[in-house]
PDB file of C-alpha atoms and ligand atoms in Angstrom:
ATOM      1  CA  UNK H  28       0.000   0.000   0.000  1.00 86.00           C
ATOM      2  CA  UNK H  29       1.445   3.503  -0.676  1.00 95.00           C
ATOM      3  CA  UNK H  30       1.957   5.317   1.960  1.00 97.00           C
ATOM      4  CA  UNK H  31      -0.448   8.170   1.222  1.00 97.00           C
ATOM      5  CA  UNK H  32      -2.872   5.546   1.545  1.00 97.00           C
ATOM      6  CA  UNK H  33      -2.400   3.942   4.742  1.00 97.00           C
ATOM      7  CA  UNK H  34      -1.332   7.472   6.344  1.00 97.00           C
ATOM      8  CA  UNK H  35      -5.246   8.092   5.379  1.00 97.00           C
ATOM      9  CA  UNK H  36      -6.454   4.788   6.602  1.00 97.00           C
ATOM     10  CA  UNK H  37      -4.944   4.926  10.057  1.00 97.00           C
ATOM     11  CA  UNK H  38      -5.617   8.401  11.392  1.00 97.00           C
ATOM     12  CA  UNK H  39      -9.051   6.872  11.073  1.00 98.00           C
ATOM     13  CA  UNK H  40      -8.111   4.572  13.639  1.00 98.00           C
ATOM     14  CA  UNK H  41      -6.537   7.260  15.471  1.00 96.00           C
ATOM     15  CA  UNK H  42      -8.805  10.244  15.663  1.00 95.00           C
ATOM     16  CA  UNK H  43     -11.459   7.513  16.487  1.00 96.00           C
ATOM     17  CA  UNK H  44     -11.322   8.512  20.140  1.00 96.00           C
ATOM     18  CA  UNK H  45     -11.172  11.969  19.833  1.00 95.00           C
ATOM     19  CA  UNK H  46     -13.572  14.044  21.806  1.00 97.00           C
ATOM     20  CA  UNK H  47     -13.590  17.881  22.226  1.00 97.00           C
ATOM     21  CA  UNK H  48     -15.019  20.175  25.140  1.00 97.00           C
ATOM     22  CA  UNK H  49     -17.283  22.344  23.281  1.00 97.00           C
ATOM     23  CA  UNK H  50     -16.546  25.797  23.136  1.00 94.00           C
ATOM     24  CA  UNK H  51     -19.349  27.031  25.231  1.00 96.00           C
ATOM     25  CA  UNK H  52     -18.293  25.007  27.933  1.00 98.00           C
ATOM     26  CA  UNK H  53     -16.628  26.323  31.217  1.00 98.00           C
ATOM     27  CA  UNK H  54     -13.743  23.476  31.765  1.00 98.00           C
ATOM     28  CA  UNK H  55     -11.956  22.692  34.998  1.00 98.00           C
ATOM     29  CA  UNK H  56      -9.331  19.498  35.261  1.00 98.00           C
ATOM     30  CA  UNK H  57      -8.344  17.483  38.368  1.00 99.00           C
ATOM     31  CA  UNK H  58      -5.433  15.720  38.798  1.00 98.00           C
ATOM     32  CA  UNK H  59      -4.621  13.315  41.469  1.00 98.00           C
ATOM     33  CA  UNK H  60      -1.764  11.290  42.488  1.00 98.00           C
ATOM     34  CA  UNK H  61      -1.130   7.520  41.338  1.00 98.00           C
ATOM     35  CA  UNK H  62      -0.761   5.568  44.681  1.00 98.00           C
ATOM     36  CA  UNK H  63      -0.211   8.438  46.954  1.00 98.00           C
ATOM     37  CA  UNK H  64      -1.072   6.616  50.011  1.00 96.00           C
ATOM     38  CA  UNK H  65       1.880   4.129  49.638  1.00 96.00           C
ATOM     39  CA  UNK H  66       3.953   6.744  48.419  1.00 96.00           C
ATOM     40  CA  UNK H  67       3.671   9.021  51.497  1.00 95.00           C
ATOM     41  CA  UNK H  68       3.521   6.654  54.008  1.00 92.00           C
ATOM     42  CA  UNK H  69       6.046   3.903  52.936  1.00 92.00           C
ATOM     43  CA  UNK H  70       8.237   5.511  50.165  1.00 95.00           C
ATOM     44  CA  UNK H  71       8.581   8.246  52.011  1.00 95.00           C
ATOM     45  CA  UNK H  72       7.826   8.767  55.188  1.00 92.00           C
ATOM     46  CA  UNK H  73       5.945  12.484  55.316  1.00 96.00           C
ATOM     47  CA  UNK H  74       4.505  13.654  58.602  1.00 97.00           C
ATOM     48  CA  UNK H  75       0.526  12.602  59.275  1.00 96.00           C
ATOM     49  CA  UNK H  76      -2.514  14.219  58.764  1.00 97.00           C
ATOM     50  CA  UNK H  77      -0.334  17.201  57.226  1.00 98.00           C
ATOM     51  CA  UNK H  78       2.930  17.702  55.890  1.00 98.00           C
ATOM     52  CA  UNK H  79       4.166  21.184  55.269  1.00 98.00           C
ATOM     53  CA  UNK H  80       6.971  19.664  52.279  1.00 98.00           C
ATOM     54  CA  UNK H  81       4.609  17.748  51.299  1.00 98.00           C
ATOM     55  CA  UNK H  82       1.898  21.081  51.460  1.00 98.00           C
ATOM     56  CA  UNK H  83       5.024  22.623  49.366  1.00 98.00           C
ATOM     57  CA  UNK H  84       5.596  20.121  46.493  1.00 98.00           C
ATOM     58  CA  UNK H  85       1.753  20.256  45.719  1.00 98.00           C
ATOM     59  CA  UNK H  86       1.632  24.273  45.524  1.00 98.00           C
ATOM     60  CA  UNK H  87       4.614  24.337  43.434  1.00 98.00           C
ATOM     61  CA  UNK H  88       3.412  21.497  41.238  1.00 99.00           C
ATOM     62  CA  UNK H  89       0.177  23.456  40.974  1.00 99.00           C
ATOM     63  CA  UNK H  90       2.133  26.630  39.550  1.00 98.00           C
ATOM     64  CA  UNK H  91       3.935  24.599  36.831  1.00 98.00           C
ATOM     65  CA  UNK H  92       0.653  23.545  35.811  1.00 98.00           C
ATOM     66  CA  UNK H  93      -0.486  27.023  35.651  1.00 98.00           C
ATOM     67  CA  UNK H  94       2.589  27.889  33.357  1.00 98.00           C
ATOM     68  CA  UNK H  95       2.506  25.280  31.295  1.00 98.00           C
ATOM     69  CA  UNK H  96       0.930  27.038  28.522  1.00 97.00           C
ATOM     70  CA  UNK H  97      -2.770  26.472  29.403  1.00 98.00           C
ATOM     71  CA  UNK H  98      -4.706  29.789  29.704  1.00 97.00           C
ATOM     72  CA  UNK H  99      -5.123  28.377  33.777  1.00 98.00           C
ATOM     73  CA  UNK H 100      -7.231  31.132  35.916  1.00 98.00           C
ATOM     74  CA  UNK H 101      -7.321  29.503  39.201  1.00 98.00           C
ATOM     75  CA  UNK H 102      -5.810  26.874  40.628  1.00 98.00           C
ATOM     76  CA  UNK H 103      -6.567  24.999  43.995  1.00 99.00           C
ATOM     77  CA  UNK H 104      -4.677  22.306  45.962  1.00 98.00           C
ATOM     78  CA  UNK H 105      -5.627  19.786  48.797  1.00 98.00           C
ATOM     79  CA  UNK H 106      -4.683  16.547  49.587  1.00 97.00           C
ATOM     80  CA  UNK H 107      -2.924  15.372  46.824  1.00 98.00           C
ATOM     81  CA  UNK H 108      -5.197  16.569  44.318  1.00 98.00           C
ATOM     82  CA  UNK H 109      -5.076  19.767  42.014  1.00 99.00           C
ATOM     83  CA  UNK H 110      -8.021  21.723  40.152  1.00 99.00           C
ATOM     84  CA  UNK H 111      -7.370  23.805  37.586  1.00 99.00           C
ATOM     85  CA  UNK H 112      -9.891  26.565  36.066  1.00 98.00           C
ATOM     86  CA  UNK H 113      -9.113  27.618  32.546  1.00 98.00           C
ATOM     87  CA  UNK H 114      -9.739  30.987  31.118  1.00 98.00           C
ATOM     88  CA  UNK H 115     -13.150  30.365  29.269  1.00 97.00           C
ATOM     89  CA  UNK H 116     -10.912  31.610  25.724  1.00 96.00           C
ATOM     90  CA  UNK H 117      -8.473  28.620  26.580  1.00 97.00           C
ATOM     91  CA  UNK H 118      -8.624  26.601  22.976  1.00 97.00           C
ATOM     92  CA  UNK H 119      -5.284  24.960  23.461  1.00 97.00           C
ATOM     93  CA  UNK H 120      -5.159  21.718  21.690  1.00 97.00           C
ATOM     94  CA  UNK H 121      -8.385  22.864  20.017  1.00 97.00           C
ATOM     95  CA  UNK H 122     -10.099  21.700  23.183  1.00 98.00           C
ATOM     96  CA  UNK H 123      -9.068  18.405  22.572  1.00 97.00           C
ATOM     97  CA  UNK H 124      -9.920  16.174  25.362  1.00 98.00           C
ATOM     98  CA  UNK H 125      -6.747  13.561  25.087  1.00 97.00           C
ATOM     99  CA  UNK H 126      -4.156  15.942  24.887  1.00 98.00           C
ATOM    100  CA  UNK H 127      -5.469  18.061  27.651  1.00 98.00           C
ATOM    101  CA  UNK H 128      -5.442  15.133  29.839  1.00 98.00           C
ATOM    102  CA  UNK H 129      -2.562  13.602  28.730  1.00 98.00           C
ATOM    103  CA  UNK H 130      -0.404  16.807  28.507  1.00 98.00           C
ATOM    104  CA  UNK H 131      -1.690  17.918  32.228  1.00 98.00           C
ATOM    105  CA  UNK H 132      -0.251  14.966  33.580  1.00 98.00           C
ATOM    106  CA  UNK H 133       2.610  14.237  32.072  1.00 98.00           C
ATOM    107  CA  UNK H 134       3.293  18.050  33.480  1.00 98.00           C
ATOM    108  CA  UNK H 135       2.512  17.035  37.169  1.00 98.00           C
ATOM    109  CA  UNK H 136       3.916  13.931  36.978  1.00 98.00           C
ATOM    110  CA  UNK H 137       7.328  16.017  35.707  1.00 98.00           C
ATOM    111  CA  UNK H 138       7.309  18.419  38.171  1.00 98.00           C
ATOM    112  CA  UNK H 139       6.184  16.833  41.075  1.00 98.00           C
ATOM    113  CA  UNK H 140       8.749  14.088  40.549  1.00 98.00           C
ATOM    114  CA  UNK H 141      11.898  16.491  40.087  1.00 98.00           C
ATOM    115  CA  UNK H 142      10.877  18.038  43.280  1.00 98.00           C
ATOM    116  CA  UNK H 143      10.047  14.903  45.141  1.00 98.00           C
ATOM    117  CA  UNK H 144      13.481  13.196  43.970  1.00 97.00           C
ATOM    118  CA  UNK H 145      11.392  10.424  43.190  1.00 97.00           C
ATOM    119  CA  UNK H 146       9.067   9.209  40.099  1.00 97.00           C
ATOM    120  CA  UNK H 147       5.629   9.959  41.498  1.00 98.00           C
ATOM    121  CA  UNK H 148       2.902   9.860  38.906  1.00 98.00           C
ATOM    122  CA  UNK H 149      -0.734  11.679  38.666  1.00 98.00           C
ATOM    123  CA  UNK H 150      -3.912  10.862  36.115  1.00 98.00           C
ATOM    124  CA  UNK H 151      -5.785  14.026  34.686  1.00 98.00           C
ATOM    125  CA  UNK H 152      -9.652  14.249  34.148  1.00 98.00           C
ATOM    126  CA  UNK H 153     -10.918  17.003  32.525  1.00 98.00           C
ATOM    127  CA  UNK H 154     -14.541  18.727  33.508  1.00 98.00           C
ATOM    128  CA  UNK H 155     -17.177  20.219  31.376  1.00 98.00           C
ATOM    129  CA  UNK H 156     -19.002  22.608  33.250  1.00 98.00           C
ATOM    130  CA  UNK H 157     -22.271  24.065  31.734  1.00 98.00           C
ATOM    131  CA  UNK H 158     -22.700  27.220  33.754  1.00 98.00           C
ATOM    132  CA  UNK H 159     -20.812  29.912  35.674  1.00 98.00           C
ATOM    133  CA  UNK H 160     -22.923  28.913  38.804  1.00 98.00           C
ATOM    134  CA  UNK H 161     -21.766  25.252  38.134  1.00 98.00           C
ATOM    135  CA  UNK H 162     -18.148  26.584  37.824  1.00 98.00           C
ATOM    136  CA  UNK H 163     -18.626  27.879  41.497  1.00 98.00           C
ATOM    137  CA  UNK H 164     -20.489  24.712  42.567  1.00 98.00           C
ATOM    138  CA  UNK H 165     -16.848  22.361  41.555  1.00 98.00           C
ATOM    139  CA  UNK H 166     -14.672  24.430  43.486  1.00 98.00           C
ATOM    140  CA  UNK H 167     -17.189  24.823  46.346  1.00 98.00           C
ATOM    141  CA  UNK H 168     -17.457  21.002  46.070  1.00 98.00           C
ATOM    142  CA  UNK H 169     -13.556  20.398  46.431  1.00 98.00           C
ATOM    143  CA  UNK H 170     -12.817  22.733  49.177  1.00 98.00           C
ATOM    144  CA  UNK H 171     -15.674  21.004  51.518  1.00 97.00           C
ATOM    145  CA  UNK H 172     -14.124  17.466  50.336  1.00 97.00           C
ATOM    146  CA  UNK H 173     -10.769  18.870  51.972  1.00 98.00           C
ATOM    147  CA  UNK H 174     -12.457  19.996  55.296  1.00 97.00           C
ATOM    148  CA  UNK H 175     -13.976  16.699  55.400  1.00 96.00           C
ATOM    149  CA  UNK H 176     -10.879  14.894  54.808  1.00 96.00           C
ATOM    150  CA  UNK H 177      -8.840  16.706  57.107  1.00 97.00           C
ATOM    151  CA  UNK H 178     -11.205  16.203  59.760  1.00 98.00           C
ATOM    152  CA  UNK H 179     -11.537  12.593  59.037  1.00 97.00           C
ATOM    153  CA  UNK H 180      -7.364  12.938  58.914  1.00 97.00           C
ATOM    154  CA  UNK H 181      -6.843  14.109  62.255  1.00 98.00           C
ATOM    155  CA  UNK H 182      -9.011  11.978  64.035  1.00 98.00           C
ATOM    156  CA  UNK H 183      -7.708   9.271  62.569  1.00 98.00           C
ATOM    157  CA  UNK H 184      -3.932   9.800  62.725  1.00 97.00           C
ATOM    158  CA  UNK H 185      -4.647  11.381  66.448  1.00 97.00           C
ATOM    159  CA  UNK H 186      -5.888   7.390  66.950  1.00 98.00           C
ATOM    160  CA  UNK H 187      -3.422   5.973  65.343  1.00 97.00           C
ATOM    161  CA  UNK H 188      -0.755   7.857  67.273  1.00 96.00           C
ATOM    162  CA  UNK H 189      -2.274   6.410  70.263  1.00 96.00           C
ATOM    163  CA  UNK H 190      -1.419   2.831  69.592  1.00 97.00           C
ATOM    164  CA  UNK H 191      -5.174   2.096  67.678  1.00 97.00           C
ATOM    165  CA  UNK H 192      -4.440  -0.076  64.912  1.00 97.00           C
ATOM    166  CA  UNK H 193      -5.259   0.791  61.131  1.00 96.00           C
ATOM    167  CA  UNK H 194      -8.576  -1.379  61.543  1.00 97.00           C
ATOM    168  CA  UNK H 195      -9.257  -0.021  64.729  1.00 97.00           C
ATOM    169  CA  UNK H 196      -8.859   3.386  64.146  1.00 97.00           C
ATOM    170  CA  UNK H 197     -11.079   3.124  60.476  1.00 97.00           C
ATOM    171  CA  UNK H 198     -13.926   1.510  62.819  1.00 97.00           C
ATOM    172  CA  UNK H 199     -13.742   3.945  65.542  1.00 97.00           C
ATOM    173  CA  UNK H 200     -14.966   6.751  62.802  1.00 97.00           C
ATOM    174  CA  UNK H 201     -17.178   4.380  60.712  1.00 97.00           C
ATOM    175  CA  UNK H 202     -20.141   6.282  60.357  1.00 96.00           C
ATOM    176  CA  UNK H 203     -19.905   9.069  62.709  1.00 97.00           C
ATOM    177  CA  UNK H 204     -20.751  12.493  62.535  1.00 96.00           C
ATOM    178  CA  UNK H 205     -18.893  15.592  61.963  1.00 96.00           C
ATOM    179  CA  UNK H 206     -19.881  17.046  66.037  1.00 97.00           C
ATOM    180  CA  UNK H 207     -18.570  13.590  67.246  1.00 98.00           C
ATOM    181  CA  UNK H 208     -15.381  13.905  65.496  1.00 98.00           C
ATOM    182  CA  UNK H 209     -14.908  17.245  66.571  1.00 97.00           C
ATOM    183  CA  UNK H 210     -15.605  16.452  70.289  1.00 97.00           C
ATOM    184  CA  UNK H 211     -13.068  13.116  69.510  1.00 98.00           C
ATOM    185  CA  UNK H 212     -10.219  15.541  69.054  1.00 98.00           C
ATOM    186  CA  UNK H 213     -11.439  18.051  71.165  1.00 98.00           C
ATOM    187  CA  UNK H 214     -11.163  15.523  74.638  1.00 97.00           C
ATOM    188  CA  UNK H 215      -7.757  14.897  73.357  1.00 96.00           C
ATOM    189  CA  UNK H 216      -6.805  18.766  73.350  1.00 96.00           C
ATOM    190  CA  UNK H 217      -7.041  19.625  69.410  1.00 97.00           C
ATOM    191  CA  UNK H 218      -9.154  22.296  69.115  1.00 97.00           C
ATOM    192  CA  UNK H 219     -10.256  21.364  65.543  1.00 97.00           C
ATOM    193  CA  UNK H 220     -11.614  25.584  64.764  1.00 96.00           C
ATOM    194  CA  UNK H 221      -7.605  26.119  65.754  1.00 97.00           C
ATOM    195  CA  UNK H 222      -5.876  24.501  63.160  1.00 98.00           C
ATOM    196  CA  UNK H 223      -4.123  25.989  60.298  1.00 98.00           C
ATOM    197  CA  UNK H 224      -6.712  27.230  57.194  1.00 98.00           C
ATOM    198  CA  UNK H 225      -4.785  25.363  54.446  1.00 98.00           C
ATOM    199  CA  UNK H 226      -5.896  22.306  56.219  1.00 98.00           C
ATOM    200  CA  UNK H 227      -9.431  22.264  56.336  1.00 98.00           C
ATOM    201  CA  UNK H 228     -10.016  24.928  53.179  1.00 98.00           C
ATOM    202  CA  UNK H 229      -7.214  23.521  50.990  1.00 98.00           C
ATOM    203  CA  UNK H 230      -4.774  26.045  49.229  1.00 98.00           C
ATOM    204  CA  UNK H 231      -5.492  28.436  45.978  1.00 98.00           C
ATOM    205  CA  UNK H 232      -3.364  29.663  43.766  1.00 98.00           C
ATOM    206  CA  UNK H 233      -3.600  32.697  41.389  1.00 98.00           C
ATOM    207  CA  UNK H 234      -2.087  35.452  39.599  1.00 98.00           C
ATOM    208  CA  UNK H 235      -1.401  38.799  40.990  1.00 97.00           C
ATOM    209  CA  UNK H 236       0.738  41.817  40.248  1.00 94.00           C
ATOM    210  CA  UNK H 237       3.491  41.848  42.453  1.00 91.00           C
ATOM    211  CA  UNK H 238       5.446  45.496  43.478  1.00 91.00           C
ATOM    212  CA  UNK H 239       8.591  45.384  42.606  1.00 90.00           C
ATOM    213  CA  UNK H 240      11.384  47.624  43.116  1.00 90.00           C
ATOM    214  CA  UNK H 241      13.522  48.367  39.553  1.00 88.00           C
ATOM    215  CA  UNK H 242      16.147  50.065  39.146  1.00 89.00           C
ATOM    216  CA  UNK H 243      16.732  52.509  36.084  1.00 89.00           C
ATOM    217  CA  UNK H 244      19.849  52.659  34.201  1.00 90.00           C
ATOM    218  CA  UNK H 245      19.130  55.654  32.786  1.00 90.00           C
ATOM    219  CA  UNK H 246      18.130  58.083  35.400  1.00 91.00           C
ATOM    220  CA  UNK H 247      19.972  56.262  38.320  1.00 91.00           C
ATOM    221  CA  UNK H 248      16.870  55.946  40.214  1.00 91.00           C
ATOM    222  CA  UNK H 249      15.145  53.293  41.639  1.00 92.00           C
ATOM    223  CA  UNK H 250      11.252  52.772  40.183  1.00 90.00           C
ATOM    224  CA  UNK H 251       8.577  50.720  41.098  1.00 90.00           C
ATOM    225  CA  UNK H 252       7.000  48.428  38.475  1.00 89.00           C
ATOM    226  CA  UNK H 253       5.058  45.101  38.992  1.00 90.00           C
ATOM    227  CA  UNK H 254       5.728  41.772  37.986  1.00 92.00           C
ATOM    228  CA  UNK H 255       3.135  39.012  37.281  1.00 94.00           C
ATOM    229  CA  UNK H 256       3.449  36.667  40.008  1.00 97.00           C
ATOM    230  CA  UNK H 257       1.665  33.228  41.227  1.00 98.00           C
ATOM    231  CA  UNK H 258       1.009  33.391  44.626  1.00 98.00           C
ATOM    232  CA  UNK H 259      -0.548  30.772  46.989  1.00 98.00           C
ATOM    233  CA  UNK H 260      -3.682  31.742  49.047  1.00 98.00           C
ATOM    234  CA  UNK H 261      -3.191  29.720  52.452  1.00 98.00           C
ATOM    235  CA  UNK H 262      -6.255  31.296  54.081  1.00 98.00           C
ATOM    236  CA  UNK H 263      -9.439  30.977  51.949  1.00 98.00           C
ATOM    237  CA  UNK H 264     -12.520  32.146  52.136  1.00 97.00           C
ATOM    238  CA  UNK H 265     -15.498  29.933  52.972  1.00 96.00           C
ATOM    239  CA  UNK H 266     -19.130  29.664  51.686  1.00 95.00           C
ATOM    240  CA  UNK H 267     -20.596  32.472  49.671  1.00 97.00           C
ATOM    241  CA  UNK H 268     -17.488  34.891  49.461  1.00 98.00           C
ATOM    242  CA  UNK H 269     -15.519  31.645  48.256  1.00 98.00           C
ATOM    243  CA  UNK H 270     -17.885  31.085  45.136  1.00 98.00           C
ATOM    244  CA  UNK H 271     -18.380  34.873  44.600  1.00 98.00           C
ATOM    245  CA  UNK H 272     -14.035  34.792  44.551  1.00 98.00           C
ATOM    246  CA  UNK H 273     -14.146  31.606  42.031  1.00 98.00           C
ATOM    247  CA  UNK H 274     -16.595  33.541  39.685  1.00 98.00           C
ATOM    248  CA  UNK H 275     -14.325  36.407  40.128  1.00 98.00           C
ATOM    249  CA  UNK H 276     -12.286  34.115  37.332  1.00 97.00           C
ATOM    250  CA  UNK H 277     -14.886  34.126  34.612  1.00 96.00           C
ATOM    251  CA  UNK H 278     -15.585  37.693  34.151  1.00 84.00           C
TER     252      UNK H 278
HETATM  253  N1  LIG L 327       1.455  11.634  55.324  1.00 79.87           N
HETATM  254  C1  LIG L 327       0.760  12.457  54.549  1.00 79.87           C
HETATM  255  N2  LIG L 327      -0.111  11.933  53.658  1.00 79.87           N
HETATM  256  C2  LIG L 327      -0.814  12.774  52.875  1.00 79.87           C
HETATM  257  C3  LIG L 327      -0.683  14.185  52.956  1.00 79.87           C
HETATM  258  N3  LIG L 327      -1.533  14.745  52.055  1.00 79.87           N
HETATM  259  C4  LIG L 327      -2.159  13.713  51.424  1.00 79.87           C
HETATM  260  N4  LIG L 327      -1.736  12.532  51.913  1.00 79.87           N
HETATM  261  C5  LIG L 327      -2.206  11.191  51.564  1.00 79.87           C
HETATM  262  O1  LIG L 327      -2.423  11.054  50.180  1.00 79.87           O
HETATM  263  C6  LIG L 327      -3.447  10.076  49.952  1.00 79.87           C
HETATM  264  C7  LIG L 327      -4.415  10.644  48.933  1.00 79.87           C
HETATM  265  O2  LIG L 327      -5.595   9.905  48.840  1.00 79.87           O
HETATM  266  P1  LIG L 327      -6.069   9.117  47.545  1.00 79.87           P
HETATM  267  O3  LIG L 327      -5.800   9.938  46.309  1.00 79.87           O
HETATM  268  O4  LIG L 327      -7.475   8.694  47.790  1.00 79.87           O
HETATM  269  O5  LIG L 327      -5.139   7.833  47.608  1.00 79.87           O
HETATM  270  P2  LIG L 327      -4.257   7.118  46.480  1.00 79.87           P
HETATM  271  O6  LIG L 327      -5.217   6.419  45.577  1.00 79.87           O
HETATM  272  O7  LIG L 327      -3.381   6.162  47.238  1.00 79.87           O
HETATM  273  O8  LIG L 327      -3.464   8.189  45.791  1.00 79.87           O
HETATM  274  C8  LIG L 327      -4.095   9.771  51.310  1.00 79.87           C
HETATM  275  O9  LIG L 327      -3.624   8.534  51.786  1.00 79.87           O
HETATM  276  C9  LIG L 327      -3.568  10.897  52.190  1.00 79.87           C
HETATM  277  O10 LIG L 327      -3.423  10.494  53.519  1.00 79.87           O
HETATM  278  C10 LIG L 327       0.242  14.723  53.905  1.00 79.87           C
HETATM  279  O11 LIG L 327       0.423  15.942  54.038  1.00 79.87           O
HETATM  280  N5  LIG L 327       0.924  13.814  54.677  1.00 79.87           N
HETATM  281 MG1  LIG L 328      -4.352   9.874  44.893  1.00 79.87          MG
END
C-alpha cells in the first residue's frame, strides 16, 4: 500500500477517540496522584494528617501547571489533588480532550517528581461545566471534600498515634458524625476551629501583580514596576465569598 494511503487509513483509527469540550463550555481538570497513600507513608515517610513539604511540592506542582501554557485562571490544591480553572478563551489543543489530559499529567507527573526526587505519577480528568454557577459549585465542592478529609485525617492519625491499629482506628470513625469527630479531638486537646486554614479549606493559587522595586539605568533611580506573580492563598474564604471569589475568574 502507498503510503499516502495507509497514512489516510490509520488516522481513522486514530482520531477515532477523539472528543472535544465544546466551546461554550466552562472546563476545569483534576489531577490526582497515582498511589499516593503508599507513596507518602512507605516511600517516604511524610509527617501525618499534614505535611508542610509535602503542602510545598503540591503548591509548586500546581504553579507549573499554571505555566505550562494552558490559559489556567485559578488553581486549587488539597490533599494530593489539584483543580485547575481555565480561562473560558483557553482553545489549546483545540479543546481536545486527550491531549489536555494527557499533557496535564505528564506536566505534574514532571514536576512533582523532580521536586520529590522520586518518580511519582498523577492521572488528569478534565470537567465540562455548563454554567458559571456550576463553575462555582466544583470548586465549592472540592474545598468542603478537603475539610472533610482533614477532619476525618486528624481523628484518625490522632488514633493511630495512640497505639489504635489501622482497623481499629477506620472503625472507631465508621459512620460518625462531623460534632462527634470534633468532640473526639477536642477531649484529646485539638481544638479542631484552631488549626491551620490550608488544612481544612485547601490552598489556591492565582495570579497577581506583584510590586517590585527596579532600578533605572538611565536616570539612576530606583522605580517601582510590577511583575506578574503566582502566589498561593493559604487562608481561603469559605461559603458564599468563596464562590463569589471563584466567579471572580470568569468575568
Ligand atoms: N502523610 C501524609 N499523607 C498525605 C498528605 N496529604 C495527602 N496525603 C495522603 O495522600 C493520599 C491521597 O488519597 P487518595 O488519592 O485517595 O489515595 P491514592 O489512591 O493512594 O493516591 C491519602 O492517603 C492521604 O493520607 C500529607 O500531608 N501527609
Ligand atoms: Mg491519589
Amino acid at each position: 500500500m502507498v503510503f499516502e494511503d495507509l497514512d489516510k487509513e490509520m488516522r481513522v483509527y486514530e482520531e477515532s477517540l477523539d472528543q472535544y469540550i465544546l466551546s461554550d463550555m466552562y472546563l476545569a481538570a483534576r489531577l490526582d496522584g497515582r498511589s499516593f497513600t503508599r507513596l507518602t507513608k512507605e516511600v517516604c515517610q511524610f509527617e501525618a494528617p499534614f505535611d508542610v513539604r509535602f503542602r510545598d511540592m503540591m503548591v509548586e506542582t500546581t504553579k507549573a501547571l499554571m505555566n505550562s501554557g494552558f490559559r489556567i485562571v485559578y488553581g486549587f490544591t488539597e490533599s494530593d489533588e489539584i483543580s485547575l480553572l481555565f480561562h473560558p478563551d483557553d482553545n489549546t489543543f483545540g479543546r481536545k480532550v486527550r491531549k489536555i489530559n494527557s499533557t496535564l499529567a505528564g506536566e505534574a507527573s514532571a514536576a512533582f517528581s523532580l521536586l520529590l526526587g522520586k518518580a511519582a505519577t498523577f492521572n488528569c480528568r478534565v470537567i465540562p461545566l455548563p454554567s458559571r454557577e456550576r463553575v462555582a459549585d466544583y470548586f465549592a465542592w472540592r474545598q468542603e471534600d478537603a475539610h472533610r478529609n482533614s477532619l476525618n485525617a486528624w481523628c484518625y492519625w490522632t488514633l493511630r498515634k495512640e497505639g489504635c491499629s489501622v482497623s481499629e482506628a477506620t472503625a472507631a470513625l465508621e459512620g460518625k458524625s462531623v460534632p462527634y469527630k470534633n468532640e473526639l479531638l477536642f477531649q484529646r486537646g485539638i481544638n479542631y476551629n484552631d488549626l491551620p486554614a490550608w488544612q481544612k479549606r485547601g490552598i489556591g493559587v492565582t495570579f497577581e501583580d506583584v510590586p517590585k522595586e527596579g532600578y533605572n539605568p538611565l536616570t539612576k533611580e530606583t522605580v517601582l514596576t510590577s511583575r506578574r506573580e503566582l502566589v498561593a492563598n493559604l487562608e481561603l474564604k469559605l461559603g458564599e465569598e468563596y464562590r463569589q471569589f471563584i466567579l471572580g475568574f470568569l468575568n
